[in-house]
Amino acid sequence: MLQGKNIVLGICGSIAAYKSALLVRLFIKAGASVQVVMTPDATNFITPLTLSTLSKKPVFVDYFTPESGEWNNHVELGLWADFFVIAPASANTLAKMAHGLCDNLLLAIYLSAKCPVYFAPAMDLDMWKHSATKKNISKLQSFGDILIPPGTGELASGLNGEGRMAEPEEIIAFLSADIKKKLPLADQKIMVTAGPTYEAIDPVRFIGNHSSGKMGFAIADELAAMGAAVTLIAGPSLEVSKQQSVKRIDVTSAEEMLQACLSHFENSKACIMSAAVADYTPVNVALQKIKKQDDNFTIEVKKTTDILSRLGAQKKPGQVLAGFALETNNEEQNAIDKLKAKNLDFIVLNSLNDEGAGFKKDTNKITIIDRDLQKTAYTLKSKEEVARDICYKITELIKR
Ligand code: CTP
């Protein structure tokens, strides 16, 4: 959930600041970029050097860094951040945030931030229980800021009770769960196919095609980034998923892809069939390498099962099914015919006549045609951007 995200981590003056070092490490490990901002008081509890070493970025405390002569722009930092996490959040800083005070850089970033703000309080039992603190927290929540509740246990004062900052692992888990539940495809199971299939002729040869799998992998990544639980059924492809959560199932032939699709489709909310499945496969596969003999050589082939048609026939109400049509002529009509014949909710048409579209390219130019024969033509875009357009369409149909 945190992969590729920009996080501003605000650290206030509290003994719990020592835990922030581990929190930075966990953010980095999860693939996030972290900019640490400390209140001046926080530097009494943990050194900026520790945090800059772990975050691999200079730590900001003041508006101005005298060593580099640089102005630390709070508006820019507020815009850069996908999330602003204040951990530990002291009673003092929470009170200032609730009242719009702005006497340090951390507070200026808070007032400038356009992103969700999470705060993990750390304070002594009585401070936590005080009506002033409770009121401040309610006020912050009414602004939309999100409380990461403190834990109960031994406190720095020697007292025992509520007020300990949540452990770094708990903060990561809280954040990930909160981000996930707000994503448009949270917990939707979606199946994607990608790449070519290889149909064996003998132990060393096959019938294949030029599909790289780029489009299907980009769709799988985009769906996962939108919160979906993605199963990617991939033919032979050198691509790798950028999103760790994508569950990849490797197959080689059209028959293997069919079996994998059949076993996953029933439990899927949606399926996007972007694989370039072989239409024909050899009738007989030689057990030994075929030796060179006559000048001409014929391989007898038979039709493979049309996977998409099979899924279309067993589609249940509420399931969304999408396919691709790569055409060279009579493009729109061919795509519409496939949409109807295969019982699809929409088809993604790309034409080999469009420059920049097709196999092995990093770009694609598509037209989406849906069941009502509504057509949306998109401009030439990167395959990642095309994937986003396709995933928006999926989201729209799932929500209906
Ligand atoms: N498809 C499939 N199983 C096959 C062949 C194709 O599931 N055996 C799917 C593809 O993944 C794609 C859609 O069907 O989403 C259309 O594939 P395409 O190759 O464009 O069309 P075909 O139906 O195979 O027809 P033709 O090759 O004659 O254009």
mmCIF file of C-alpha atoms in Angstrom, residues 25 96 101 244 395:
data_model
loop_
_atom_site.group_PDB
_atom_site.id
_atom_site.type_symbol
_atom_site.label_atom_id
_atom_site.label_comp_id
_atom_site.label_asym_id
_atom_site.label_seq_id
_atom_site.Cartn_x
_atom_site.Cartn_y
_atom_site.Cartn_z
ATOM 1 C CA ARG A 25 13.029 2.188 8.280
ATOM 2 C CA LYS A 96 -1.484 23.948 18.169
ATOM 3 C CA LEU A 101 -1.034 27.918 15.397
ATOM 4 C CA GLN A 244 4.019 -6.875 -4.842
ATOM 5 C CA THR A 395 -14.372 0.542 -11.595
#
